[in-house]
Amino acid sequence: MKKVFFAILALGMIFTSCKKECESDVGQNKIYTDYELFYNQNEDKTHVVARFRFGGPTGSLLELSDTTDASVTFNGETLPYNIWYGGHHKEYMGQLEGGTFVYTNTNGVMYTNEVPTGKEIAFQPEFDTITKGVAENLVWSGTALSSNEQVGVFVGSWTWGEDALFVTTDYGATEVELGIAQKKDLALGNPTVYMDRSTVVDVAQGTPEGGKIRCKYRGTNTSVVVVE
């Protein structure tokens, strides 16, 4: 659950509504779409997720009903609804480097969207300590950020409120600042650190509500020592 929580935060997709409805009960032109291709190097699996919301990115979650003709596919395979992902999800072994989502609404209108190209990222071997009392820059292994890219670093623990999230969207960035303000609640010890790199663009085909489509890559997690 911690990994899923970070994945949402790192992309700025904090969804405030948890209520789930059937898509056939709402206006079809009011459905916001969010597509994701997420490769997690820690498990060597790719997760494909299509989420639908009523009225915008923070609206009620929608499930495509089995009793209507609405559906969503990825590379021709139907994606079943998975409550844990808040959307239609399928898991694949290994890394998928692209693909096509096709969403068909209850009126038979089809929306086709290609996953944008993503890039890899990794922690440098020398990154092993976080000092709470000073601002630091974490330089990653990988290319500089391009347009529509962002990197999120999450320092996690099993205690609520002792985490920290750091994000950069700066064009050309090769590092992310670990600021003092974000680090103030970190507990001393040995937390796990996660790092995601995402390419996020608007959907090419969608309803008037629009939507996003992203390719996300999570590098191998690392463990560090947090000191004062």
PDB file of C-alpha atoms in Angstrom:
ATOM      1  CA  MET A   1       0.000   0.000   0.000  1.00  0.00           C
ATOM      2  CA  LYS A   2       2.926   2.337   0.674  1.00  0.00           C
ATOM      3  CA  LYS A   3       4.112   1.934  -2.913  1.00  0.00           C
ATOM      4  CA  VAL A   4       0.679   2.716  -4.291  1.00  0.00           C
ATOM      5  CA  PHE A   5       0.412   5.784  -2.014  1.00  0.00           C
ATOM      6  CA  PHE A   6       3.743   7.127  -3.256  1.00  0.00           C
ATOM      7  CA  ALA A   7       2.868   6.497  -6.859  1.00  0.00           C
ATOM      8  CA  ILE A   8      -0.202   8.689  -6.493  1.00  0.00           C
ATOM      9  CA  LEU A   9       1.595  11.450  -4.601  1.00  0.00           C
ATOM     10  CA  ALA A  10       4.614  11.599  -6.897  1.00  0.00           C
ATOM     11  CA  LEU A  11       2.429  12.394  -9.862  1.00  0.00           C
ATOM     12  CA  GLY A  12       0.358  15.017  -8.056  1.00  0.00           C
ATOM     13  CA  MET A  13      -2.715  12.829  -8.456  1.00  0.00           C
ATOM     14  CA  ILE A  14      -4.136  13.061  -4.931  1.00  0.00           C
ATOM     15  CA  PHE A  15      -7.702  11.969  -5.393  1.00  0.00           C
ATOM     16  CA  THR A  16     -10.036  13.345  -2.760  1.00  0.00           C
ATOM     17  CA  SER A  17     -13.125  11.351  -3.708  1.00  0.00           C
ATOM     18  CA  CYS A  18     -13.363   7.648  -2.881  1.00  0.00           C
ATOM     19  CA  LYS A  19     -16.990   7.018  -3.877  1.00  0.00           C
ATOM     20  CA  LYS A  20     -17.365   4.609  -6.826  1.00  0.00           C
ATOM     21  CA  GLU A  21     -20.274   4.769  -9.270  1.00  0.00           C
ATOM     22  CA  CYS A  22     -21.264   3.053 -12.500  1.00  0.00           C
ATOM     23  CA  GLU A  23     -20.347   4.952 -15.663  1.00  0.00           C
ATOM     24  CA  SER A  24     -23.783   4.280 -17.174  1.00  0.00           C
ATOM     25  CA  ASP A  25     -25.348   6.455 -14.454  1.00  0.00           C
ATOM     26  CA  VAL A  26     -23.558   9.656 -15.503  1.00  0.00           C
ATOM     27  CA  GLY A  27     -23.341  11.852 -18.588  1.00  0.00           C
ATOM     28  CA  GLN A  28     -20.827  10.305 -20.968  1.00  0.00           C
ATOM     29  CA  ASN A  29     -19.304  13.677 -21.902  1.00  0.00           C
ATOM     30  CA  LYS A  30     -18.550  14.364 -18.234  1.00  0.00           C
ATOM     31  CA  ILE A  31     -16.159  11.411 -17.829  1.00  0.00           C
ATOM     32  CA  TYR A  32     -12.508  12.290 -17.152  1.00  0.00           C
ATOM     33  CA  THR A  33      -9.975   9.625 -18.167  1.00  0.00           C
ATOM     34  CA  ASP A  34      -6.604   8.817 -16.611  1.00  0.00           C
ATOM     35  CA  TYR A  35      -4.346   6.162 -18.156  1.00  0.00           C
ATOM     36  CA  GLU A  36      -1.094   4.817 -16.758  1.00  0.00           C
ATOM     37  CA  LEU A  37       1.643   2.406 -17.795  1.00  0.00           C
ATOM     38  CA  PHE A  38       3.747   1.804 -14.674  1.00  0.00           C
ATOM     39  CA  TYR A  39       6.883  -0.360 -14.660  1.00  0.00           C
ATOM     40  CA  ASN A  40       8.233  -1.290 -11.217  1.00  0.00           C
ATOM     41  CA  GLN A  41      11.810  -2.543 -11.450  1.00  0.00           C
ATOM     42  CA  ASN A  42      11.648  -3.904  -7.903  1.00  0.00           C
ATOM     43  CA  GLU A  43       9.223  -6.636  -8.981  1.00  0.00           C
ATOM     44  CA  ASP A  44       9.961  -6.568 -12.720  1.00  0.00           C
ATOM     45  CA  LYS A  45       6.284  -6.068 -13.522  1.00  0.00           C
ATOM     46  CA  THR A  46       4.283  -3.549 -15.524  1.00  0.00           C
ATOM     47  CA  HIS A  47       0.939  -2.345 -14.208  1.00  0.00           C
ATOM     48  CA  VAL A  48      -1.557  -0.943 -16.702  1.00  0.00           C
ATOM     49  CA  VAL A  49      -4.354   1.143 -15.162  1.00  0.00           C
ATOM     50  CA  ALA A  50      -7.291   3.047 -16.652  1.00  0.00           C
ATOM     51  CA  ARG A  51      -9.247   5.229 -14.233  1.00  0.00           C
ATOM     52  CA  PHE A  52     -12.493   7.035 -14.973  1.00  0.00           C
ATOM     53  CA  ARG A  53     -13.946   9.905 -12.944  1.00  0.00           C
ATOM     54  CA  PHE A  54     -17.088  11.934 -13.149  1.00  0.00           C
ATOM     55  CA  GLY A  55     -16.620  15.644 -13.762  1.00  0.00           C
ATOM     56  CA  GLY A  56     -12.841  15.939 -13.548  1.00  0.00           C
ATOM     57  CA  PRO A  57      -9.625  14.626 -11.958  1.00  0.00           C
ATOM     58  CA  THR A  58     -11.021  14.683  -8.391  1.00  0.00           C
ATOM     59  CA  GLY A  59     -14.522  13.445  -9.187  1.00  0.00           C
ATOM     60  CA  SER A  60     -16.136  10.169  -8.164  1.00  0.00           C
ATOM     61  CA  LEU A  61     -14.472   7.004  -9.431  1.00  0.00           C
ATOM     62  CA  LEU A  62     -16.423   5.149 -12.094  1.00  0.00           C
ATOM     63  CA  GLU A  63     -16.512   1.454 -12.955  1.00  0.00           C
ATOM     64  CA  LEU A  64     -17.322   0.434 -16.515  1.00  0.00           C
ATOM     65  CA  SER A  65     -20.400  -1.751 -16.163  1.00  0.00           C
ATOM     66  CA  ASP A  66     -20.596  -5.341 -17.413  1.00  0.00           C
ATOM     67  CA  THR A  67     -24.235  -4.719 -18.319  1.00  0.00           C
ATOM     68  CA  THR A  68     -23.441  -2.026 -20.886  1.00  0.00           C
ATOM     69  CA  ASP A  69     -21.242  -1.959 -23.959  1.00  0.00           C
ATOM     70  CA  ALA A  70     -18.664   0.270 -22.249  1.00  0.00           C
ATOM     71  CA  SER A  71     -15.138  -1.157 -22.021  1.00  0.00           C
ATOM     72  CA  VAL A  72     -11.462  -0.288 -21.919  1.00  0.00           C
ATOM     73  CA  THR A  73      -8.680  -2.295 -23.504  1.00  0.00           C
ATOM     74  CA  PHE A  74      -4.901  -2.139 -23.586  1.00  0.00           C
ATOM     75  CA  ASN A  75      -3.243  -3.553 -26.699  1.00  0.00           C
ATOM     76  CA  GLY A  76      -6.511  -5.323 -27.429  1.00  0.00           C
ATOM     77  CA  GLU A  77      -6.919  -6.943 -23.992  1.00  0.00           C
ATOM     78  CA  THR A  78      -9.875  -5.976 -21.820  1.00  0.00           C
ATOM     79  CA  LEU A  79      -8.900  -4.464 -18.463  1.00  0.00           C
ATOM     80  CA  PRO A  80     -11.012  -5.738 -15.524  1.00  0.00           C
ATOM     81  CA  TYR A  81     -11.955  -3.473 -12.634  1.00  0.00           C
ATOM     82  CA  ASN A  82      -9.701  -3.716  -9.556  1.00  0.00           C
ATOM     83  CA  ILE A  83     -10.872  -1.954  -6.404  1.00  0.00           C
ATOM     84  CA  TRP A  84      -7.319  -1.716  -5.006  1.00  0.00           C
ATOM     85  CA  TYR A  85      -6.214   0.394  -7.968  1.00  0.00           C
ATOM     86  CA  GLY A  86      -9.400   2.450  -8.159  1.00  0.00           C
ATOM     87  CA  GLY A  87      -9.715   1.557 -11.825  1.00  0.00           C
ATOM     88  CA  HIS A  88      -9.384  -1.060 -14.523  1.00  0.00           C
ATOM     89  CA  HIS A  89      -6.063  -2.853 -14.117  1.00  0.00           C
ATOM     90  CA  LYS A  90      -3.925  -5.606 -15.591  1.00  0.00           C
ATOM     91  CA  GLU A  91      -0.466  -6.808 -14.557  1.00  0.00           C
ATOM     92  CA  TYR A  92       2.224  -7.952 -16.981  1.00  0.00           C
ATOM     93  CA  MET A  93       5.536  -9.671 -16.307  1.00  0.00           C
ATOM     94  CA  GLY A  94       8.578  -7.673 -17.376  1.00  0.00           C
ATOM     95  CA  GLN A  95       8.716  -4.184 -18.859  1.00  0.00           C
ATOM     96  CA  LEU A  96       6.289  -2.925 -21.488  1.00  0.00           C
ATOM     97  CA  GLU A  97       7.634   0.097 -23.326  1.00  0.00           C
ATOM     98  CA  GLY A  98       4.465   1.365 -24.950  1.00  0.00           C
ATOM     99  CA  GLY A  99       0.949   0.480 -25.896  1.00  0.00           C
ATOM    100  CA  THR A 100      -2.528   1.680 -26.776  1.00  0.00           C
ATOM    101  CA  PHE A 101      -5.596   2.274 -24.616  1.00  0.00           C
ATOM    102  CA  VAL A 102      -9.014   2.141 -26.266  1.00  0.00           C
ATOM    103  CA  TYR A 103     -12.022   3.312 -24.245  1.00  0.00           C
ATOM    104  CA  THR A 104     -15.518   2.727 -25.618  1.00  0.00           C
ATOM    105  CA  ASN A 105     -18.357   4.483 -23.799  1.00  0.00           C
ATOM    106  CA  THR A 106     -21.985   3.394 -23.467  1.00  0.00           C
ATOM    107  CA  ASN A 107     -22.878   5.289 -26.659  1.00  0.00           C
ATOM    108  CA  GLY A 108     -20.325   3.348 -28.682  1.00  0.00           C
ATOM    109  CA  VAL A 109     -17.927   6.309 -29.010  1.00  0.00           C
ATOM    110  CA  MET A 110     -14.297   5.138 -29.035  1.00  0.00           C
ATOM    111  CA  TYR A 111     -11.289   7.060 -27.705  1.00  0.00           C
ATOM    112  CA  THR A 112      -7.803   5.814 -28.621  1.00  0.00           C
ATOM    113  CA  ASN A 113      -4.634   6.983 -26.822  1.00  0.00           C
ATOM    114  CA  GLU A 114      -0.995   5.954 -27.165  1.00  0.00           C
ATOM    115  CA  VAL A 115       1.265   5.787 -24.104  1.00  0.00           C
ATOM    116  CA  PRO A 116       4.050   8.408 -24.286  1.00  0.00           C
ATOM    117  CA  THR A 117       7.684   7.335 -24.263  1.00  0.00           C
ATOM    118  CA  GLY A 118       9.221   6.953 -20.802  1.00  0.00           C
ATOM    119  CA  LYS A 119      12.787   6.913 -19.509  1.00  0.00           C
ATOM    120  CA  GLU A 120      14.680   4.971 -16.867  1.00  0.00           C
ATOM    121  CA  ILE A 121      16.094   6.307 -13.620  1.00  0.00           C
ATOM    122  CA  ALA A 122      18.187   4.951 -10.720  1.00  0.00           C
ATOM    123  CA  PHE A 123      19.814   5.967  -7.460  1.00  0.00           C
ATOM    124  CA  GLN A 124      23.549   6.529  -7.557  1.00  0.00           C
ATOM    125  CA  PRO A 125      25.503   4.017  -5.431  1.00  0.00           C
ATOM    126  CA  GLU A 126      26.921   6.711  -3.133  1.00  0.00           C
ATOM    127  CA  PHE A 127      23.472   7.841  -1.981  1.00  0.00           C
ATOM    128  CA  ASP A 128      23.289   6.243   1.470  1.00  0.00           C
ATOM    129  CA  THR A 129      22.602   9.051   3.984  1.00  0.00           C
ATOM    130  CA  ILE A 130      20.037  11.812   4.483  1.00  0.00           C
ATOM    131  CA  THR A 131      20.934  14.639   6.877  1.00  0.00           C
ATOM    132  CA  LYS A 132      17.870  16.389   8.284  1.00  0.00           C
ATOM    133  CA  GLY A 133      19.610  19.636   9.224  1.00  0.00           C
ATOM    134  CA  VAL A 134      20.851  20.632   5.766  1.00  0.00           C
ATOM    135  CA  ALA A 135      19.392  20.976   2.284  1.00  0.00           C
ATOM    136  CA  GLU A 136      20.835  18.388  -0.090  1.00  0.00           C
ATOM    137  CA  ASN A 137      20.639  17.613  -3.780  1.00  0.00           C
ATOM    138  CA  LEU A 138      20.048  14.021  -4.841  1.00  0.00           C
ATOM    139  CA  VAL A 139      21.624  13.490  -8.264  1.00  0.00           C
ATOM    140  CA  TRP A 140      20.083  10.543 -10.098  1.00  0.00           C
ATOM    141  CA  SER A 141      21.544   8.170 -12.646  1.00  0.00           C
ATOM    142  CA  GLY A 142      19.766   8.890 -15.902  1.00  0.00           C
ATOM    143  CA  THR A 143      19.204  11.621 -18.443  1.00  0.00           C
ATOM    144  CA  ALA A 144      18.066  15.168 -17.687  1.00  0.00           C
ATOM    145  CA  LEU A 145      14.343  15.914 -17.564  1.00  0.00           C
ATOM    146  CA  SER A 146      12.604  16.784 -20.818  1.00  0.00           C
ATOM    147  CA  SER A 147       9.255  18.448 -21.377  1.00  0.00           C
ATOM    148  CA  ASN A 148       6.301  16.795 -19.607  1.00  0.00           C
ATOM    149  CA  GLU A 149       8.574  14.835 -17.261  1.00  0.00           C
ATOM    150  CA  GLN A 150       8.870  14.794 -13.497  1.00  0.00           C
ATOM    151  CA  VAL A 151      10.794  12.900 -10.817  1.00  0.00           C
ATOM    152  CA  GLY A 152       9.441  12.110  -7.372  1.00  0.00           C
ATOM    153  CA  VAL A 153      11.462  10.793  -4.421  1.00  0.00           C
ATOM    154  CA  PHE A 154       9.616   9.387  -1.438  1.00  0.00           C
ATOM    155  CA  VAL A 155      11.277   8.548   1.895  1.00  0.00           C
ATOM    156  CA  GLY A 156       8.971   6.075   3.591  1.00  0.00           C
ATOM    157  CA  SER A 157       8.498   4.503   6.988  1.00  0.00           C
ATOM    158  CA  TRP A 158       5.829   2.368   8.653  1.00  0.00           C
ATOM    159  CA  THR A 159       4.796   5.251  10.923  1.00  0.00           C
ATOM    160  CA  TRP A 160       2.290   7.792   9.635  1.00  0.00           C
ATOM    161  CA  GLY A 161       3.673  11.335   9.481  1.00  0.00           C
ATOM    162  CA  GLU A 162       7.337  10.306   9.367  1.00  0.00           C
ATOM    163  CA  ASP A 163       7.549  10.350   5.570  1.00  0.00           C
ATOM    164  CA  ALA A 164       8.797  12.922   3.085  1.00  0.00           C
ATOM    165  CA  LEU A 165       8.117  13.604  -0.575  1.00  0.00           C
ATOM    166  CA  PHE A 166      10.372  15.558  -2.957  1.00  0.00           C
ATOM    167  CA  VAL A 167       9.411  16.404  -6.555  1.00  0.00           C
ATOM    168  CA  THR A 168      11.006  18.237  -9.466  1.00  0.00           C
ATOM    169  CA  THR A 169       9.513  19.133 -12.824  1.00  0.00           C
ATOM    170  CA  ASP A 170      12.292  21.508 -13.925  1.00  0.00           C
ATOM    171  CA  TYR A 171      13.272  21.156 -17.567  1.00  0.00           C
ATOM    172  CA  GLY A 172      16.880  19.968 -17.821  1.00  0.00           C
ATOM    173  CA  ALA A 173      17.068  18.901 -14.163  1.00  0.00           C
ATOM    174  CA  THR A 174      19.434  16.086 -13.191  1.00  0.00           C
ATOM    175  CA  GLU A 175      18.777  16.245  -9.455  1.00  0.00           C
ATOM    176  CA  VAL A 176      16.043  16.806  -6.913  1.00  0.00           C
ATOM    177  CA  GLU A 177      16.406  19.022  -3.852  1.00  0.00           C
ATOM    178  CA  LEU A 178      15.900  17.358  -0.472  1.00  0.00           C
ATOM    179  CA  GLY A 179      14.799  20.447   1.428  1.00  0.00           C
ATOM    180  CA  ILE A 180      14.950  20.947   5.181  1.00  0.00           C
ATOM    181  CA  ALA A 181      11.241  21.756   5.454  1.00  0.00           C
ATOM    182  CA  GLN A 182      10.190  18.442   3.896  1.00  0.00           C
ATOM    183  CA  LYS A 183      12.703  16.476   6.001  1.00  0.00           C
ATOM    184  CA  LYS A 184      11.690  17.854   9.378  1.00  0.00           C
ATOM    185  CA  ASP A 185       9.299  14.997  10.235  1.00  0.00           C
ATOM    186  CA  LEU A 186      11.595  12.177   9.153  1.00  0.00           C
ATOM    187  CA  ALA A 187      12.428   9.715  11.906  1.00  0.00           C
ATOM    188  CA  LEU A 188      16.049   8.777  12.506  1.00  0.00           C
ATOM    189  CA  GLY A 189      16.844   5.307  11.280  1.00  0.00           C
ATOM    190  CA  ASN A 190      16.849   3.315   8.045  1.00  0.00           C
ATOM    191  CA  PRO A 191      13.864   4.137   5.818  1.00  0.00           C
ATOM    192  CA  THR A 192      13.267   2.867   2.304  1.00  0.00           C
ATOM    193  CA  VAL A 193      13.539   5.427  -0.490  1.00  0.00           C
ATOM    194  CA  TYR A 194      11.520   5.191  -3.705  1.00  0.00           C
ATOM    195  CA  MET A 195      12.101   7.107  -6.937  1.00  0.00           C
ATOM    196  CA  ASP A 196       9.707   7.456  -9.872  1.00  0.00           C
ATOM    197  CA  ARG A 197      10.202   9.106 -13.228  1.00  0.00           C
ATOM    198  CA  SER A 198       7.061   9.977 -15.190  1.00  0.00           C
ATOM    199  CA  THR A 199       6.132  11.368 -18.568  1.00  0.00           C
ATOM    200  CA  VAL A 200       2.635  12.883 -18.371  1.00  0.00           C
ATOM    201  CA  VAL A 201       0.657  14.383 -21.263  1.00  0.00           C
ATOM    202  CA  ASP A 202      -2.949  15.276 -22.039  1.00  0.00           C
ATOM    203  CA  VAL A 203      -4.992  12.593 -23.760  1.00  0.00           C
ATOM    204  CA  ALA A 204      -5.130  12.930 -27.538  1.00  0.00           C
ATOM    205  CA  GLN A 205      -8.716  11.679 -27.621  1.00  0.00           C
ATOM    206  CA  GLY A 206     -11.156  12.239 -24.794  1.00  0.00           C
ATOM    207  CA  THR A 207     -14.398  13.827 -23.670  1.00  0.00           C
ATOM    208  CA  PRO A 208     -14.740  17.585 -23.047  1.00  0.00           C
ATOM    209  CA  GLU A 209     -13.554  16.840 -19.481  1.00  0.00           C
ATOM    210  CA  GLY A 210     -10.184  15.731 -20.905  1.00  0.00           C
ATOM    211  CA  GLY A 211      -7.700  13.480 -19.176  1.00  0.00           C
ATOM    212  CA  LYS A 212      -4.076  12.460 -18.732  1.00  0.00           C
ATOM    213  CA  ILE A 213      -1.930   9.569 -19.933  1.00  0.00           C
ATOM    214  CA  ARG A 214       1.447   8.711 -18.408  1.00  0.00           C
ATOM    215  CA  CYS A 215       4.381   6.356 -18.595  1.00  0.00           C
ATOM    216  CA  LYS A 216       6.043   5.820 -15.218  1.00  0.00           C
ATOM    217  CA  TYR A 217       9.251   4.017 -14.304  1.00  0.00           C
ATOM    218  CA  ARG A 218      10.222   3.140 -10.732  1.00  0.00           C
ATOM    219  CA  GLY A 219      13.885   2.319 -10.224  1.00  0.00           C
ATOM    220  CA  THR A 220      15.190  -0.123  -7.641  1.00  0.00           C
ATOM    221  CA  ASN A 221      14.423   1.092  -4.129  1.00  0.00           C
ATOM    222  CA  THR A 222      17.266   1.857  -1.756  1.00  0.00           C
ATOM    223  CA  SER A 223      17.751   2.013   2.000  1.00  0.00           C
ATOM    224  CA  VAL A 224      19.487   4.965   3.644  1.00  0.00           C
ATOM    225  CA  VAL A 225      20.415   6.224   7.081  1.00  0.00           C
ATOM    226  CA  VAL A 226      18.619   9.345   8.334  1.00  0.00           C
ATOM    227  CA  VAL A 227      20.746  11.424  10.719  1.00  0.00           C
ATOM    228  CA  GLU A 228      20.394  14.835  12.364  1.00  0.00           C
TER     229      GLU A 228
END
